[in-house]
Short mmCIF file of C-alpha atoms in Angstrom, two decimals:
data_model
loop_
_atom_site.label_atom_id
_atom_site.label_comp_id
_atom_site.label_asym_id
_atom_site.label_seq_id
_atom_site.Cartn_x
_atom_site.Cartn_y
_atom_site.Cartn_z
CA MET A 1 154.02 87.06 87.93
CA GLN A 2 153.49 88.85 84.61
CA LYS A 3 152.27 85.59 83.03
CA PHE A 4 149.91 84.97 85.95
CA PHE A 5 148.37 88.43 85.58
CA GLU A 6 147.97 87.91 81.84
CA PHE A 7 146.24 84.60 82.59
CA ILE A 8 143.92 86.33 85.08
CA ASN A 9 143.25 89.12 82.61
CA GLN A 10 142.09 86.65 79.97
CA LEU A 11 140.38 84.24 82.33
CA ASP A 12 137.25 82.62 80.89
CA ARG A 13 134.30 83.79 82.97
CA ARG A 14 133.02 80.19 83.13
CA ILE A 15 135.99 79.32 85.36
CA ILE A 16 134.81 82.02 87.78
CA PHE A 17 131.30 80.48 87.65
CA ILE A 18 132.78 77.08 88.62
CA PHE A 19 134.60 78.59 91.60
CA VAL A 20 131.45 80.40 92.78
CA ALA A 21 129.38 77.22 92.34
CA LEU A 22 131.87 75.21 94.40
CA ALA A 23 131.95 77.93 97.07
CA ILE A 24 128.20 77.51 97.42
CA ILE A 25 127.70 73.78 96.97
CA LEU A 26 130.50 72.53 99.26
CA PRO A 27 129.45 74.50 102.40
CA LEU A 28 125.85 73.35 101.85
CA LEU A 29 127.00 69.72 101.78
CA PHE A 30 129.63 70.11 104.50
CA PRO A 31 128.56 72.94 106.87
CA LEU A 32 131.33 75.05 108.40
CA ASN A 33 129.09 76.60 111.09
CA ILE A 34 130.65 80.07 110.77
CA LYS A 35 129.53 82.22 113.71
CA PHE A 36 127.70 85.51 113.15
CA THR A 37 126.01 87.98 115.48
CA VAL A 38 122.50 89.42 115.59
CA THR A 39 122.41 93.06 114.49
CA GLU A 40 120.27 95.84 115.93
CA PRO A 41 117.69 96.13 113.10
CA VAL A 42 117.01 92.38 113.30
CA ARG A 43 116.63 92.56 117.07
CA GLY A 44 114.21 95.46 116.49
CA PHE A 45 112.09 93.24 114.21
CA TYR A 46 111.97 90.50 116.83
CA GLU A 47 111.22 92.84 119.72
CA ALA A 48 108.46 94.69 117.82
CA ILE A 49 106.56 91.42 117.39
CA ASP A 50 107.46 90.32 120.91
CA LYS A 51 105.89 93.50 122.37
CA VAL A 52 102.52 92.88 120.71
CA PRO A 53 100.10 91.57 123.38
CA ASN A 54 99.32 87.86 123.04
CA GLY A 55 96.20 87.12 121.03
CA SER A 56 96.24 90.48 119.16
CA LYS A 57 95.59 90.82 115.44
CA VAL A 58 98.48 91.60 113.10
CA LEU A 59 98.55 92.34 109.39
CA PHE A 60 100.97 90.11 107.50
CA ALA A 61 101.65 91.71 104.10
CA CYS A 62 103.59 89.25 101.94
CA ASP A 63 104.57 91.23 98.88
CA PHE A 64 106.72 88.76 96.99
CA GLU A 65 106.76 86.19 94.20
CA PRO A 66 108.72 82.97 93.55
CA GLY A 67 111.76 84.89 92.26
CA SER A 68 112.74 86.04 95.75
CA LEU A 69 111.78 82.93 97.73
CA PRO A 70 115.32 81.96 98.89
CA GLU A 71 115.68 85.32 100.59
CA LEU A 72 112.14 85.91 101.80
CA TYR A 73 110.66 82.49 102.56
CA PRO A 74 113.03 81.80 105.49
CA MET A 75 112.01 85.07 107.16
CA THR A 76 108.32 84.44 106.34
CA TYR A 77 108.44 81.07 108.10
CA ALA A 78 110.43 82.45 111.04
CA ALA A 79 108.03 85.40 111.45
CA LEU A 80 105.06 83.02 111.34
CA GLU A 81 106.69 80.88 114.01
CA GLN A 82 107.24 83.85 116.32
CA MET A 83 103.71 85.17 115.77
CA LEU A 84 102.06 81.78 116.24
CA LYS A 85 104.05 81.10 119.41
CA LYS A 86 102.55 84.31 120.77
CA ASP A 87 99.10 83.22 119.60
CA LEU A 88 98.77 86.32 117.41
CA LYS A 89 95.86 86.33 114.96
CA ILE A 90 97.31 86.65 111.47
CA ILE A 91 95.57 88.51 108.65
CA ALA A 92 97.71 87.78 105.58
CA LEU A 93 97.48 89.43 102.17
CA SER A 94 99.61 90.11 99.12
CA LEU A 95 99.90 92.98 96.66
CA TRP A 96 101.83 90.79 94.20
CA PRO A 97 99.79 88.57 91.84
CA ALA A 98 101.78 85.38 92.48
CA GLY A 99 102.00 85.97 96.24
CA PRO A 100 98.81 84.32 97.60
CA PRO A 101 99.64 80.66 96.78
CA LEU A 102 103.03 81.10 98.46
CA VAL A 103 101.41 82.69 101.51
CA GLU A 104 98.83 79.90 101.58
CA LYS A 105 101.60 77.26 101.58
CA ALA A 106 103.49 78.98 104.39
CA LEU A 107 100.31 79.37 106.45
CA THR A 108 99.33 75.75 105.87
CA ASP A 109 102.81 74.47 106.79
CA MET A 110 103.14 76.60 109.92
CA ALA A 111 99.72 77.59 111.25
CA GLN A 112 97.73 74.52 110.24
CA ASN A 113 100.25 71.66 110.34
CA GLU A 114 102.87 72.75 112.91
CA PHE A 115 100.80 74.85 115.34
CA LYS A 116 97.37 73.23 114.71
CA ARG A 117 95.61 76.58 114.32
CA LYS A 118 92.22 76.96 112.68
CA TYR A 119 91.73 78.80 109.39
CA GLY A 120 89.36 81.75 109.70
CA VAL A 121 89.66 81.82 113.48
CA ASP A 122 93.41 82.12 114.08
CA TYR A 123 94.57 83.14 110.61
CA VAL A 124 93.24 84.14 107.23
CA ASN A 125 94.65 84.65 103.75
CA LEU A 126 92.91 87.59 102.07
CA GLY A 127 94.72 86.93 98.80
CA PHE A 128 95.79 89.39 96.13
CA LYS A 129 94.34 92.74 95.21
CA GLU A 130 95.53 94.77 92.25
CA GLY A 131 96.01 98.48 92.84
CA ARG A 132 99.31 98.77 94.73
CA GLU A 133 99.37 102.00 96.80
CA VAL A 134 95.68 102.58 96.14
CA VAL A 135 94.91 99.30 97.92
CA MET A 136 96.93 100.44 100.94
CA VAL A 137 95.14 103.79 101.10
CA SER A 138 91.79 102.05 100.61
CA MET A 139 92.55 99.70 103.53
CA GLY A 140 92.95 102.79 105.69
CA SER A 141 89.25 103.46 105.09
CA SER A 142 87.98 99.89 105.15
CA ILE A 143 89.78 96.56 105.00
CA PRO A 144 86.53 94.54 104.40
CA ASN A 145 85.56 96.81 101.48
CA THR A 146 89.03 96.50 99.97
CA PHE A 147 89.08 92.72 100.41
CA PRO A 148 85.40 91.67 100.29
CA GLN A 149 86.37 87.99 100.21
CA ASP A 150 89.39 85.90 101.16
CA TYR A 151 91.68 83.80 98.94
CA ARG A 152 89.31 80.83 99.20
CA GLY A 153 86.30 82.89 98.12
CA THR A 154 84.63 83.17 101.55
CA LYS A 155 82.99 86.51 102.29
CA VAL A 156 85.01 88.47 104.83
CA SER A 157 81.82 89.15 106.85
CA GLN A 158 81.56 85.37 107.46
CA ILE A 159 85.16 84.97 108.72
CA PRO A 160 85.41 85.08 112.55
CA ILE A 161 88.94 86.58 112.68
CA MET A 162 87.76 89.54 110.56
CA GLN A 163 85.00 90.48 113.01
CA GLY A 164 85.81 93.91 114.44
CA VAL A 165 88.51 94.56 111.86
CA ASN A 166 87.63 97.67 109.92
CA ASN A 167 90.89 99.50 109.25
CA PHE A 168 94.50 99.81 110.43
CA LYS A 169 93.39 100.91 113.91
CA ASP A 170 92.17 97.38 114.51
CA VAL A 171 95.56 95.71 114.04
CA LYS A 172 98.50 96.08 116.42
CA LEU A 173 101.35 95.76 113.93
CA ILE A 174 102.06 95.42 110.22
CA VAL A 175 104.65 92.78 109.34
CA ASN A 176 105.74 93.30 105.74
CA ILE A 177 107.85 90.87 103.73
CA SER A 178 108.84 92.78 100.63
CA ALA A 179 110.49 91.91 97.32
CA GLY A 180 110.30 95.41 95.83
CA TYR A 181 107.48 97.51 94.42
CA PRO A 182 104.87 97.60 95.88
CA GLY A 183 106.43 96.80 99.23
CA THR A 184 108.03 98.30 102.30
CA LYS A 185 108.64 101.74 100.78
CA GLU A 186 104.97 102.09 99.90
CA TRP A 187 103.80 100.73 103.28
CA VAL A 188 105.97 103.37 104.96
CA GLN A 189 104.82 106.21 102.71
CA GLN A 190 101.14 105.40 102.40
CA VAL A 191 100.37 103.74 105.72
CA GLN A 192 102.98 104.26 108.43
CA ALA A 193 103.40 107.97 107.70
CA ARG A 194 99.64 108.59 107.57
CA TYR A 195 98.29 106.30 110.27
CA ASN A 196 101.36 106.13 112.52
CA ILE A 197 101.04 102.36 112.95
CA GLY A 198 103.95 100.09 113.92
CA LEU A 199 105.65 98.55 110.90
CA VAL A 200 108.47 96.01 110.55
CA SER A 201 110.00 94.85 107.30
CA GLY A 202 111.81 91.83 105.94
CA CYS A 203 113.13 92.59 102.48
CA THR A 204 115.47 91.43 99.73
CA ALA A 205 119.10 92.42 100.14
CA VAL A 206 118.91 94.62 97.02
CA SER A 207 116.31 96.87 98.61
CA ALA A 208 117.73 96.87 102.16
CA PRO A 209 120.07 99.91 101.73
CA GLU A 210 117.09 101.97 100.57
CA TYR A 211 115.11 101.06 103.69
CA TYR A 212 117.79 101.67 106.34
CA PRO A 213 116.95 105.42 106.50
CA TYR A 214 113.39 104.41 107.42
CA TYR A 215 114.76 102.28 110.24
CA GLN A 216 117.08 105.06 111.38
CA SER A 217 114.12 107.48 111.49
CA LYS A 218 112.08 104.86 113.41
CA GLN A 219 109.45 104.60 110.67
CA LEU A 220 110.42 100.95 110.62
CA LEU A 221 110.71 99.31 114.02
CA GLY A 222 112.88 96.53 112.63
CA LEU A 223 114.47 95.42 109.38
CA LEU A 224 115.63 92.06 108.02
CA GLY A 225 117.91 92.54 105.01
CA GLY A 226 118.11 89.51 102.72
CA MET A 227 119.24 86.03 103.68
CA LYS A 228 121.67 87.38 106.30
CA GLY A 229 118.80 89.17 108.06
CA ALA A 230 116.73 85.99 107.87
CA ALA A 231 119.60 83.96 109.36
CA GLU A 232 120.00 86.37 112.28
CA TYR A 233 116.25 86.33 112.88
CA GLU A 234 116.22 82.52 112.84
CA ILE A 235 118.75 82.61 115.68
CA LEU A 236 116.38 84.77 117.76
CA VAL A 237 113.38 82.59 116.94
CA ASN A 238 115.51 79.49 117.58
CA ARG A 239 114.78 77.96 114.21
CA ILE A 240 117.09 76.31 111.67
CA GLY A 241 115.96 77.24 108.17
CA LEU A 242 117.54 78.07 104.83
CA GLY A 243 118.72 81.40 106.25
CA ARG A 244 121.10 79.81 108.75
CA ARG A 245 121.98 76.88 106.51
CA GLY A 246 122.85 79.22 103.67
CA MET A 247 125.17 81.52 105.62
CA ASP A 248 128.29 79.36 105.20
CA ALA A 249 127.73 79.25 101.45
CA GLN A 250 127.03 82.99 101.40
CA SER A 251 130.28 83.75 103.25
CA MET A 252 132.40 81.47 101.04
CA ALA A 253 130.88 82.91 97.86
CA HIS A 254 131.69 86.42 99.09
CA VAL A 255 135.30 85.43 99.77
CA ILE A 256 135.64 84.01 96.24
CA ILE A 257 134.10 87.11 94.65
CA PHE A 258 136.31 89.37 96.78
CA LEU A 259 139.42 87.43 95.70
CA PHE A 260 138.49 87.64 92.02
CA ILE A 261 137.80 91.39 92.28
CA LEU A 262 141.18 91.83 93.98
CA LEU A 263 143.04 89.68 91.44
CA GLY A 264 141.27 91.37 88.54
CA ASN A 265 142.27 94.81 89.77
CA LEU A 266 145.86 93.76 90.48
CA ALA A 267 146.14 92.25 86.99
CA TYR A 268 144.57 95.29 85.35
CA PHE A 269 146.80 97.85 87.06
CA SER A 270 149.92 95.73 86.75
CA LEU A 271 149.46 95.27 83.00
CA LYS A 272 148.48 98.92 82.56
CA LYS A 273 151.66 100.02 84.34
CA LYS A 274 153.77 97.89 82.00
CA GLY A 275 151.83 99.20 79.00
CA THR A 276 150.63 95.76 77.96
CA MET B 1 110.39 69.06 86.53
CA GLY B 2 111.80 71.73 88.87
CA ALA B 3 115.31 70.32 88.58
CA PHE B 4 114.99 70.00 84.78
CA LEU B 5 113.98 73.65 84.46
CA THR B 6 116.56 74.90 86.98
CA LEU B 7 119.38 73.09 85.18
CA GLY B 8 118.05 74.37 81.87
CA ILE B 9 118.26 77.98 83.04
CA ILE B 10 121.70 77.44 84.62
CA SER B 11 122.96 75.90 81.36
CA PHE B 12 123.03 79.43 79.92
CA LEU B 13 126.16 80.06 82.00
CA TYR B 14 128.01 77.73 79.63
CA LYS B 15 126.45 79.18 76.50
CA ASP B 16 123.10 79.90 74.89
CA ASN B 17 121.34 76.65 73.92
CA PRO B 18 117.89 75.25 72.97
CA TRP B 19 117.31 73.81 76.46
CA TYR B 20 117.75 77.26 78.00
CA LYS B 21 115.56 78.86 75.31
CA PHE B 22 112.78 76.35 76.00
CA CYS B 23 112.90 77.02 79.78
CA GLU B 24 112.97 80.77 79.23
CA ALA B 25 110.02 80.69 76.82
CA LEU B 26 108.06 78.45 79.19
CA PHE B 27 108.72 80.81 82.11
CA VAL B 28 107.71 83.93 80.16
CA GLY B 29 104.57 82.27 78.81
CA ILE B 30 103.39 80.89 82.15
CA SER B 31 104.14 84.18 83.95
CA ALA B 32 102.21 86.22 81.38
CA GLY B 33 99.27 83.80 81.44
CA TYR B 34 99.13 83.69 85.23
CA TRP B 35 99.39 87.47 85.51
CA PHE B 36 96.67 88.02 82.90
CA CYS B 37 94.24 85.61 84.57
CA THR B 38 94.87 87.01 88.05
CA VAL B 39 94.40 90.60 86.99
CA PHE B 40 91.35 89.73 84.86
CA TRP B 41 89.54 88.09 87.77
CA SER B 42 90.67 90.51 90.48
CA GLN B 43 90.28 93.67 88.39
CA PHE B 44 87.83 93.35 85.53
CA VAL B 45 85.46 90.84 87.09
CA ALA B 46 85.72 91.76 90.79
CA LYS B 47 85.84 95.53 90.42
CA LEU B 48 83.89 96.27 87.23
CA TRP B 49 81.66 93.38 86.18
CA ASP B 50 80.47 92.40 89.68
CA ASN B 51 79.55 96.00 90.46
CA ILE B 52 77.60 96.52 87.24
CA TYR B 53 75.97 93.08 87.40
CA PRO B 54 75.91 92.29 91.14
CA THR B 55 74.36 89.25 92.76
CA ALA B 56 70.63 89.35 93.45
CA GLY B 57 69.53 92.00 95.94
CA GLN B 58 72.58 94.22 95.51
CA PRO B 59 72.22 97.62 93.78
CA ARG B 60 74.05 98.28 90.51
CA GLN B 61 76.88 100.76 90.92
CA TYR B 62 77.17 102.55 87.60
CA VAL B 63 79.91 104.84 88.91
CA TYR B 64 82.35 102.01 88.15
CA LEU B 65 81.59 102.49 84.46
CA VAL B 66 83.70 105.65 84.61
CA GLY B 67 86.74 103.51 85.39
CA GLY B 68 85.75 101.05 82.68
CA ILE B 69 85.44 103.80 80.07
CA LEU B 70 88.80 105.29 81.09
CA GLY B 71 90.31 101.83 80.72
CA LEU B 72 88.84 101.47 77.23
CA MET B 73 90.19 104.90 76.29
CA MET B 74 93.65 103.76 77.39
CA LEU B 75 93.38 100.81 74.97
CA LEU B 76 92.67 103.22 72.10
CA ARG B 77 96.42 103.80 71.93
CA LEU B 78 96.38 100.75 69.70
CA VAL B 79 94.38 102.72 67.08
CA PRO B 80 96.70 105.50 65.83
CA LYS B 81 93.91 107.75 64.48
CA ILE B 82 92.13 108.07 67.81
CA GLY B 83 95.10 107.25 70.01
CA TRP B 84 94.98 110.73 71.51
CA PHE B 85 91.98 109.59 73.61
CA SER B 86 94.43 107.67 75.81
CA ARG B 87 95.88 110.96 77.08
CA TRP B 88 92.83 111.56 79.24
CA PRO B 89 93.06 108.40 81.37
CA LEU B 90 96.82 108.85 81.41
CA ALA B 91 96.36 112.36 82.80
CA PHE B 92 93.99 110.91 85.40
CA VAL B 93 96.59 108.27 86.41
CA VAL B 94 99.44 110.80 86.58
CA GLY B 95 97.37 113.25 88.61
CA GLY B 96 96.03 110.59 90.94
CA THR B 97 99.45 109.05 91.52
CA ALA B 98 101.06 112.44 92.15
CA GLY B 99 98.34 113.28 94.65
CA ALA B 100 98.55 109.92 96.41
CA TYR B 101 102.32 110.18 96.72
CA LEU B 102 102.55 113.83 97.69
CA ILE B 103 101.52 113.59 101.33
CA GLY B 104 103.14 110.25 102.13
CA TYR B 105 106.38 111.08 100.36
CA ALA B 106 106.66 114.53 101.93
CA LEU B 107 106.12 113.01 105.37
CA SER B 108 108.23 109.85 105.18
CA ASN B 109 111.05 110.93 102.86
CA GLY B 110 111.03 114.62 103.76
CA MET B 111 109.94 115.71 107.21
CA LYS B 112 110.76 112.53 109.13
CA GLN B 113 114.17 112.17 107.46
CA VAL B 114 115.10 115.78 108.24
CA LYS B 115 113.93 115.28 111.82
CA SER B 116 115.99 112.11 112.23
CA THR B 117 119.12 113.90 110.96
CA ILE B 118 118.94 116.56 113.68
CA LEU B 119 121.06 114.69 116.19
CA PRO B 120 123.32 115.59 119.13
CA LEU B 121 126.99 115.49 118.10
CA TRP B 122 128.00 114.47 121.60
CA VAL B 123 126.27 111.65 123.46
CA SER B 124 127.62 111.46 126.99
CA GLY B 125 129.05 108.04 127.86
CA ASN B 126 128.32 106.52 124.46
CA LEU B 127 131.23 106.80 122.02
CA ASN B 128 129.52 104.63 119.37
CA ALA B 129 126.46 106.87 119.23
CA THR B 130 128.65 110.01 119.18
CA VAL B 131 130.75 108.79 116.23
CA GLY B 132 127.66 107.46 114.44
CA ASN B 133 125.78 110.75 114.82
CA ILE B 134 128.78 112.80 113.61
CA ILE B 135 129.20 110.58 110.51
CA LEU B 136 125.48 110.78 109.76
CA VAL B 137 125.24 114.56 110.12
CA VAL B 138 128.50 115.28 108.26
CA GLY B 139 127.60 112.77 105.51
CA THR B 140 124.14 114.27 105.00
CA PHE B 141 125.50 117.83 104.99
CA CYS B 142 128.33 117.08 102.53
CA GLY B 143 126.00 115.05 100.29
CA LEU B 144 123.56 117.94 100.10
CA ILE B 145 126.42 120.37 99.34
CA TYR B 146 127.50 118.16 96.42
CA PHE B 147 124.01 118.39 94.90
CA PHE B 148 123.91 122.20 95.24
CA PHE B 149 124.98 123.26 91.75
CA SER B 150 124.37 127.02 91.96
CA LYS B 151 127.92 127.64 93.24
CA GLU B 152 131.13 126.49 91.59
CA GLN B 153 132.63 123.60 93.56
CA LYS B 154 136.15 124.84 94.32
CA GLY B 155 138.16 125.84 97.38
CA THR B 156 136.77 124.83 100.79
CA TYR B 157 133.31 124.48 99.27
CA GLY B 158 134.72 122.09 96.67
CA LYS B 159 136.45 120.02 99.35
CA VAL B 160 133.20 119.66 101.28
CA ALA B 161 131.46 118.58 98.04
CA LYS B 162 134.26 116.09 97.41
CA LEU B 163 133.68 114.63 100.86
CA GLY B 164 130.03 114.34 99.84
CA ILE B 165 131.07 112.27 96.79
CA PHE B 166 133.13 110.12 99.14
CA PHE B 167 130.03 109.36 101.23
CA LEU B 168 128.01 108.68 98.07
CA MET B 169 130.65 106.22 96.85
CA ILE B 170 130.45 104.34 100.15
CA THR B 171 126.66 104.19 99.72
CA PHE B 172 127.00 102.81 96.19
CA GLY B 173 129.55 100.28 97.44
CA ALA B 174 127.17 99.12 100.16
CA SER B 175 124.38 98.80 97.58
CA PHE B 176 126.64 96.75 95.32
CA GLY B 177 127.61 94.49 98.24
CA TYR B 178 123.96 93.92 99.09
CA THR B 179 123.20 93.20 95.43
CA VAL B 180 125.94 90.54 95.31
CA MET B 181 124.51 89.04 98.49
CA ALA B 182 121.02 88.96 96.96
CA ARG B 183 122.21 87.21 93.80
CA MET B 184 124.19 84.66 95.80
CA SER B 185 121.12 84.01 97.95
CA LEU B 186 119.12 83.13 94.84
CA LEU B 187 121.85 80.73 93.74
CA ILE B 188 121.98 79.21 97.23
CA GLY B 189 118.21 78.68 97.04
CA ARG B 190 118.50 76.80 93.76
CA MET B 191 121.49 74.73 94.94
CA ASP B 192 119.64 73.90 98.14
CA PHE B 193 116.74 72.70 95.98
CA LEU B 194 118.95 70.64 93.64
CA PHE B 195 121.18 69.03 96.27
CA GLY B 196 118.66 68.95 99.11
CA THR B 197 115.06 68.65 97.91
CA TRP B 198 115.89 66.83 94.65
CA LEU B 199 118.98 64.70 95.35
CA GLY B 200 118.56 64.53 99.14
CA LEU B 201 122.26 65.13 99.79
CA ILE B 202 121.79 67.99 102.27
CA LYS B 203 120.82 66.88 105.77
#
């Protein structure tokens, strides 16, 4: 046993990388279909969108960049599917510079190709605007003044879906997909707290613990935390995306990491006890 | 190209190498270039230039020059002799940010959080809610006691503070767990791309 612990203590980290890689690759190739349940914050996200009357306008704030796509794209696609099934009119925007092309791709895949919706009438991509919280506050006064033209360069006054949209009072819900700053925290502080508008968030797992107090205090009506949140949401939307496909790999990787943490601690304390 | 760059970045796990360095440099360069262009067109052109030199029929809005001048003053940091000019726009930014945050932060992170912590410690017919509310109230109270440094933390007071640390440790553990999950998700995304999109092995 002593020799085993010494081996663990001096284990090359690249061996751990191989184990983690196998724990991820194998379940992706050969799915295990591990069961998991839908949690309350995810159900809250689904129900908040579900309660919006059909045909209403919603603000879809996609504050992310390519670095967080595996976590946030599955929930972006699933949210689009739920909103489009309800025939909601989607006003999309991004406060991250590299966000608009990703939003455009998701809208094209879902709204245009899958649901055959018309750009400008059923959905619009307002693109990126620098200014972070200032943009949010400015939208409270006037959305058309803050975004005078959309991502494609068309004046907002010439876009049918934007007719009658002046500020947050003219949208029924804000759906925020957030990778960090600016994101959910700022939407809560600058918009939800001031204008008392319904807000749901899908965020990276790293930021989820910070946002749970907002959900507990009902400032967020629902919360999707990372890929696990996306997977649960895909169950509710009845969609098979990377969220659900990735859950087996996620679980196996966690088991491997847990085992290595356990072995590492056992080896450390065992060798410390023997004064090695 | 995507697979080539992904494998190049992953190759760092074995050891530092020229392939990784090339991918890293390419990523940094493209990101900086993209960011610069986006901000130039959405900030300088859309907010300053277009307002000073608008399209025909639109009035010139010289008030935007104030922002432009403040921006120029910020850049004077690069000239040590007159670098002190940058303190003025900096003061403007600090003041503006503090003001913008004050109301929202006080409402969302102060008032509403306090309100949501005032909970009944007994919910009739709902054991889950009862236990949950007790943990939340006790955890908040003990956490606040730990951060009250005007009294020496010993005796009963010290034990309550220690319980506060206990709750904080659980919070940090949860954050760590979520961080691991996030990093694994990124790896899953790349593996899904390599084995699914690229090699077509994932059905």
